Coordinates of C-alpha atoms in Angstrom, one line a residue:
M1 CA -0.1 -0.1 0.2
T2 CA 1.4 3.4 -0.7
A3 CA 0.8 6.3 1.9
A4 CA -0.1 8.9 -0.8
N5 CA -3.5 7.2 -1.1
Y6 CA -4.7 6.4 2.5
A7 CA -5.9 8.0 5.4
L8 CA -6.0 6.4 9.1
V9 CA -9.2 6.2 11.0
G10 CA -9.5 5.1 14.6
D11 CA -12.5 4.2 17.3
I12 CA -10.6 4.3 20.4
G13 CA -12.4 3.1 23.3
G14 CA -11.6 2.6 27.0
T15 CA -10.5 -1.4 26.3
N16 CA -9.9 -1.7 22.5
A17 CA -8.5 0.6 19.5
R18 CA -10.2 0.1 16.3
F19 CA -7.9 1.3 13.5
A20 CA -8.1 0.7 9.5
L21 CA -7.1 2.8 6.5
V22 CA -9.5 4.5 4.3
Q23 CA -8.8 5.5 0.5
E24 CA -9.0 9.4 0.0
G25 CA -12.5 10.4 -0.7
A26 CA -14.0 6.8 0.7
V27 CA -15.4 5.4 3.6
R28 CA -15.5 1.7 3.7
P29 CA -12.5 0.8 5.9
L30 CA -10.0 -1.4 4.9
A31 CA -7.2 -3.6 6.6
I32 CA -9.0 -3.0 10.1
E33 CA -6.8 -4.2 13.3
V34 CA -8.4 -4.3 17.0
L35 CA -5.3 -3.7 19.6
L36 CA -5.8 -3.8 23.3
C37 CA -5.2 -0.2 24.6
A38 CA -3.6 -2.0 27.9
D39 CA -0.6 -3.2 25.5
Y40 CA 0.7 0.1 24.6
P41 CA 1.8 3.2 26.7
N42 CA 0.1 5.6 24.8
I43 CA -1.6 6.0 21.4
D44 CA 1.4 7.1 19.3
D45 CA 2.6 3.4 20.2
A46 CA -0.6 1.8 19.2
I47 CA -0.4 3.7 15.6
V48 CA 3.4 2.9 14.8
D49 CA 2.5 -1.0 15.7
Y50 CA -0.9 -0.5 13.5
L51 CA 0.6 0.7 10.5
A52 CA 3.3 -1.7 10.7
R53 CA 0.7 -4.4 10.7
A54 CA -0.9 -2.5 7.8
G55 CA 2.3 -2.5 5.8
V56 CA 2.3 1.4 5.5
G57 CA 4.8 3.6 6.7
S58 CA 2.9 6.8 6.9
V59 CA -0.5 8.3 5.9
R60 CA -1.6 11.8 5.0
E61 CA -4.3 12.4 7.3
A62 CA -6.1 10.9 10.0
C63 CA -9.5 10.9 12.3
F64 CA -9.9 9.4 15.6
A65 CA -13.2 8.7 17.4
V66 CA -12.6 9.1 20.9
A67 CA -14.6 7.5 24.3
S68 CA -14.0 11.0 26.0
P69 CA -14.8 14.3 26.0
V70 CA -12.5 16.5 23.3
R71 CA -11.4 19.7 24.8
E72 CA -9.3 22.1 22.8
D73 CA -5.8 20.3 21.9
Q74 CA -6.3 17.8 24.6
V75 CA -7.7 14.4 25.1
R76 CA -7.5 12.3 28.4
M77 CA -9.0 9.1 27.9
T78 CA -12.1 8.3 30.2
N79 CA -11.6 4.6 30.8
N80 CA -8.1 4.0 30.3
H81 CA -4.5 5.7 30.7
W82 CA -3.9 7.2 27.4
R83 CA -3.4 11.1 27.1
F84 CA -2.3 12.8 24.1
N85 CA -2.1 16.2 22.6
I86 CA -4.0 16.5 19.4
S87 CA -1.2 18.9 17.9
A88 CA 1.5 17.1 19.3
V89 CA 0.7 13.6 17.5
Q90 CA 0.0 15.6 14.3
R91 CA 3.2 16.9 14.3
Q92 CA 5.2 13.6 15.0
F93 CA 3.2 11.6 12.0
G94 CA 3.4 14.6 9.7
W95 CA -0.2 14.5 8.7
R96 CA -1.7 17.3 7.0
A97 CA -4.9 16.8 8.8
F98 CA -5.8 15.2 12.2
K99 CA -9.6 15.6 13.1
V100 CA -10.3 14.1 16.9
I101 CA -14.1 13.7 17.7
N102 CA -16.2 12.1 20.4
D103 CA -17.5 8.7 19.7
F104 CA -20.9 9.0 19.5
T105 CA -20.8 11.7 16.9
A106 CA -18.7 9.4 15.0
M107 CA -21.7 6.7 15.4
A108 CA -24.3 9.4 14.0
L109 CA -21.8 10.3 11.1
G110 CA -21.4 6.5 10.2
V111 CA -25.0 6.0 10.5
P112 CA -25.9 6.9 6.9
H113 CA -23.4 4.5 5.5
V114 CA -24.1 1.4 7.4
E115 CA -25.4 -1.4 4.9
R116 CA -28.9 -2.1 5.1
D117 CA -28.4 -5.8 6.1
K118 CA -26.6 -4.1 8.9
L119 CA -30.2 -2.4 10.5
I120 CA -33.0 -4.4 11.9
H121 CA -36.5 -2.6 11.4
I122 CA -37.7 -2.4 14.8
C123 CA -41.2 -0.6 14.6
G124 CA -42.6 2.3 12.9
G125 CA -43.2 3.5 9.1
P126 CA -41.8 4.8 6.3
G127 CA -40.9 8.3 8.1
N128 CA -39.2 11.1 5.8
P129 CA -35.6 10.8 5.0
D130 CA -35.3 14.5 4.5
R131 CA -35.6 15.1 8.1
P132 CA -33.4 14.8 11.2
R133 CA -31.9 11.6 12.5
L134 CA -31.7 10.4 15.9
V135 CA -28.9 8.3 17.2
I136 CA -29.0 6.9 20.7
G137 CA -28.0 3.9 22.3
P138 CA -26.8 2.3 25.6
G139 CA -23.2 1.0 26.1
T140 CA -20.6 2.1 29.2
G141 CA -22.8 5.2 29.1
L142 CA -26.0 6.3 27.2
G143 CA -24.9 7.9 23.6
V144 CA -27.1 10.3 22.1
S145 CA -26.6 12.5 19.0
G146 CA -28.1 13.6 15.6
L147 CA -27.8 14.1 12.2
M148 CA -29.5 17.4 10.6
P149 CA -29.4 17.1 6.7
I150 CA -27.7 19.8 5.0
R151 CA -27.3 20.2 0.9
N152 CA -24.7 17.8 0.5
G153 CA -24.9 15.2 3.5
W154 CA -25.5 15.7 7.3
T155 CA -24.0 17.6 10.0
P156 CA -24.1 16.0 13.5
L157 CA -25.0 17.4 16.9
M158 CA -22.9 17.1 19.7
T159 CA -25.1 16.7 22.6
E160 CA -25.2 15.2 26.4
G161 CA -28.8 14.0 26.0
G162 CA -27.8 11.0 28.4
H163 CA -27.5 13.2 31.2
V164 CA -31.1 14.4 31.2
D165 CA -33.4 13.5 34.4
F166 CA -35.1 10.3 34.8
A167 CA -38.7 11.0 34.7
P168 CA -40.8 8.3 36.4
T169 CA -44.1 7.6 34.8
D170 CA -45.7 5.4 37.9
E171 CA -45.6 4.5 41.5
T172 CA -43.0 1.7 41.0
E173 CA -40.5 4.0 38.8
A174 CA -41.0 7.1 41.4
A175 CA -40.0 4.3 44.0
I176 CA -36.8 3.4 41.9
L177 CA -35.9 7.1 41.7
K178 CA -36.2 7.3 45.6
I179 CA -33.6 4.6 45.9
L180 CA -31.1 5.8 43.3
H181 CA -31.5 9.4 44.4
A182 CA -30.5 8.4 47.8
R183 CA -27.2 6.8 46.1
F184 CA -26.3 9.3 43.6
G185 CA -28.1 12.7 44.5
R186 CA -29.5 13.8 40.8
V187 CA -30.4 10.5 38.7
S188 CA -29.9 10.9 35.0
V189 CA -31.3 8.4 32.3
E190 CA -27.7 7.2 32.1
R191 CA -27.7 5.9 36.1
I192 CA -30.3 3.7 34.2
L193 CA -29.8 3.1 30.2
S194 CA -26.3 1.9 30.5
G195 CA -24.3 -1.1 31.3
E196 CA -23.9 0.0 35.2
G197 CA -27.1 1.2 35.0
L198 CA -29.0 -2.2 34.1
L199 CA -27.1 -3.2 37.5
N200 CA -28.4 -0.3 39.3
L201 CA -32.0 -1.0 37.9
Y202 CA -31.7 -4.7 39.3
Q203 CA -30.5 -3.8 42.6
A204 CA -33.3 -1.0 43.0
H205 CA -35.9 -3.6 41.9
A206 CA -34.5 -6.3 44.4
E207 CA -34.9 -3.8 47.1
L208 CA -38.4 -2.7 46.1
Q209 CA -39.5 -6.4 46.3
G210 CA -37.4 -7.2 49.6
V211 CA -35.7 -9.8 47.7
S212 CA -31.6 -10.5 47.3
A213 CA -29.9 -9.5 44.2
P214 CA -27.1 -12.0 43.6
L215 CA -26.4 -11.0 40.5
D216 CA -23.6 -8.5 40.3
S217 CA -22.7 -7.5 36.7
P218 CA -24.8 -6.4 33.5
D219 CA -23.8 -9.4 31.5
K220 CA -24.9 -12.0 34.2
I221 CA -28.5 -10.1 34.2
T222 CA -28.5 -10.4 30.8
A223 CA -27.5 -14.0 30.8
A224 CA -30.2 -14.8 33.3
A225 CA -32.7 -13.0 31.7
L226 CA -32.4 -14.6 28.6
E227 CA -32.1 -17.9 30.0
R228 CA -35.3 -17.1 32.2
S229 CA -32.9 -18.6 35.0
D230 CA -33.8 -15.8 37.4
T231 CA -37.4 -14.1 37.5
L232 CA -35.9 -10.5 38.6
A233 CA -33.5 -10.5 35.8
H234 CA -36.0 -11.0 33.4
Q235 CA -38.3 -8.6 34.8
V236 CA -35.5 -5.8 34.9
L237 CA -34.4 -6.3 31.2
R238 CA -38.2 -5.9 30.1
H239 CA -38.3 -2.6 32.0
F240 CA -34.6 -1.6 30.9
C241 CA -36.3 -1.6 27.2
A242 CA -39.2 0.1 28.2
I243 CA -37.7 3.1 29.8
L244 CA -35.2 3.1 26.6
G245 CA -38.3 3.4 24.5
R246 CA -39.9 6.2 26.3
V247 CA -36.2 8.1 26.3
A248 CA -36.1 7.7 22.8
G249 CA -39.2 8.4 21.9
N250 CA -39.0 11.7 23.8
A251 CA -35.8 12.5 22.2
A252 CA -37.3 11.8 18.9
L253 CA -40.1 14.2 19.5
T254 CA -37.4 17.0 20.5
L255 CA -35.4 16.7 17.4
G256 CA -38.2 15.9 15.2
S257 CA -36.4 12.9 13.6
L258 CA -38.9 11.8 11.3
G259 CA -36.0 10.6 9.4
G260 CA -35.4 8.0 11.8
V261 CA -34.2 6.4 15.3
Y262 CA -31.1 4.4 15.3
L263 CA -30.2 2.3 18.1
C264 CA -26.4 1.9 18.6
G265 CA -24.1 0.8 21.1
G266 CA -22.9 -2.5 22.3
I267 CA -25.7 -3.7 24.6
L268 CA -29.0 -4.1 22.4
P269 CA -27.4 -6.4 19.9
R270 CA -26.9 -9.0 22.6
F271 CA -30.4 -9.8 23.1
I272 CA -32.2 -8.8 19.7
D273 CA -34.8 -11.3 19.9
F274 CA -35.6 -10.5 23.5
F275 CA -35.9 -6.9 22.4
L276 CA -37.6 -7.4 19.5
D277 CA -40.5 -9.0 21.9
S278 CA -39.8 -6.2 24.6
P279 CA -42.0 -3.5 25.5
F280 CA -39.5 -0.9 23.5
Q281 CA -42.1 -0.4 20.7
S282 CA -45.1 0.3 23.0
S283 CA -43.3 2.6 25.3
F284 CA -41.8 4.5 22.1
E285 CA -45.0 5.3 20.4
D286 CA -47.2 6.0 23.8
K287 CA -47.1 9.9 23.5
G288 CA -50.5 10.7 23.6
R289 CA -51.5 12.9 20.9
M290 CA -48.4 12.3 19.0
R291 CA -48.9 8.6 18.6
P292 CA -49.5 8.9 15.2
L293 CA -46.5 11.1 14.6
M294 CA -44.3 7.9 16.7
E295 CA -45.7 5.3 14.6
F296 CA -44.9 6.8 11.3
T297 CA -41.3 7.2 12.8
P298 CA -38.9 4.3 11.8
V299 CA -37.0 2.7 14.4
F300 CA -33.6 0.4 13.4
L301 CA -31.2 -1.3 15.4
V302 CA -27.8 -0.9 14.4
I303 CA -25.7 -4.1 14.1
E304 CA -22.6 -2.7 12.2
T305 CA -19.6 -3.2 14.5
Y306 CA -17.7 -0.6 12.9
T307 CA -20.0 2.1 12.7
G308 CA -17.8 4.4 14.4
L309 CA -14.9 3.8 11.8
L310 CA -17.4 4.9 9.0
G311 CA -18.3 7.7 10.9
A312 CA -14.5 9.1 11.6
A313 CA -13.8 8.3 7.6
E314 CA -16.8 10.5 6.8
A315 CA -15.5 13.0 9.2
L316 CA -12.2 13.8 7.0
G317 CA -14.1 15.3 4.3
N318 CA -16.9 16.6 6.2
A319 CA -16.3 20.2 6.3
E320 CA -19.0 20.7 9.5
V321 CA -16.8 18.5 11.5
Q322 CA -13.9 20.5 12.9

C-alpha cells in the first residue's frame, strides 16, 4: 500500500482501539485491526504498531473517534491510561490534517453509511428521509446524537442527552427514583440506560421487592434474563427496554427525527430477539396525541460492528466537523 492513497481512521474506546485505512474520498474501512489499549503506553505506540501491521509507513491524514470529551488540544481517555496532545501527534506523524471527535458523534456520522443488511427494523413506518435522524444507544454510558440534513449530506449534533433527568411514570418508577436518588443524588437516564445502569435498576427492583440481588454484573443479569433462570432479571431487562423506548421517544419528539431513530451501542445487539419482544415499541409510541407521529417514525437497531470507523472516515471529508 502506498501512503499517498490512504488516510488513517480510529475508534478508540476504553479497552480496544480499532484502526483502519481508508482510500482518499472513500469511507469503507480497509485493513481493520483491533488492538488492546493496555498493550501500549500511549496512542502513538499503537499507531506505529498498526501502520507496521498494515504495511504502510505513513499516511497523509487521520481522524480518530474517542470515548472521552475532546477539549481544545488535549485528550484524556475516560476509561484507560492514554493521554495525548492532538497537535503534537499530528506533528509527530507529519499528517496534513488530524481530527479528533467524540465517539458517539462518529457513530452518528457513520449511520448513513451502514449497509441495509446491518439495520434491523424495530418498528415504525416509512418516515421522511429528508428530516433529522436521532442516534441513541446504551453502552458504557448512554450516547445521544443526531444528524441534521444539509445541502450535500449531514451535520452531527454533539449532545449530552444521556444526562437528562430520569422521569418516572408510575409508582414503581417513583420508588426506583427515590432509591437511586439516595445513592447518587441527581438521577440521569444514564444511571439506568447503560451497562452499570442495568445493574442499578436490578438492585433497585430487588430492594423494592424485598428479595436478594445475587447477580453482580450487567452481563450476568442479561444472561439470566435470556435463560429465564432469574425472574427478577427477566423483569428488569424488560423494564430497561421500556424506559429506553420512552427516552428515545422523548428525544425523537424533541429533535423532530422523522428521518428515523437509530439504536446503537454494544448492549442491544446481545439480545435482539428479546428486544423485539420487549415493551420498547409500545413505550416509544405511547405519546398521547403524538402517537401517529411516533408510529410513522422508523426505528432501526444498528448491528454494524464498525459504525464508529465509518463515521471517522466520513468526518475526514465533512467540512461541518472540525
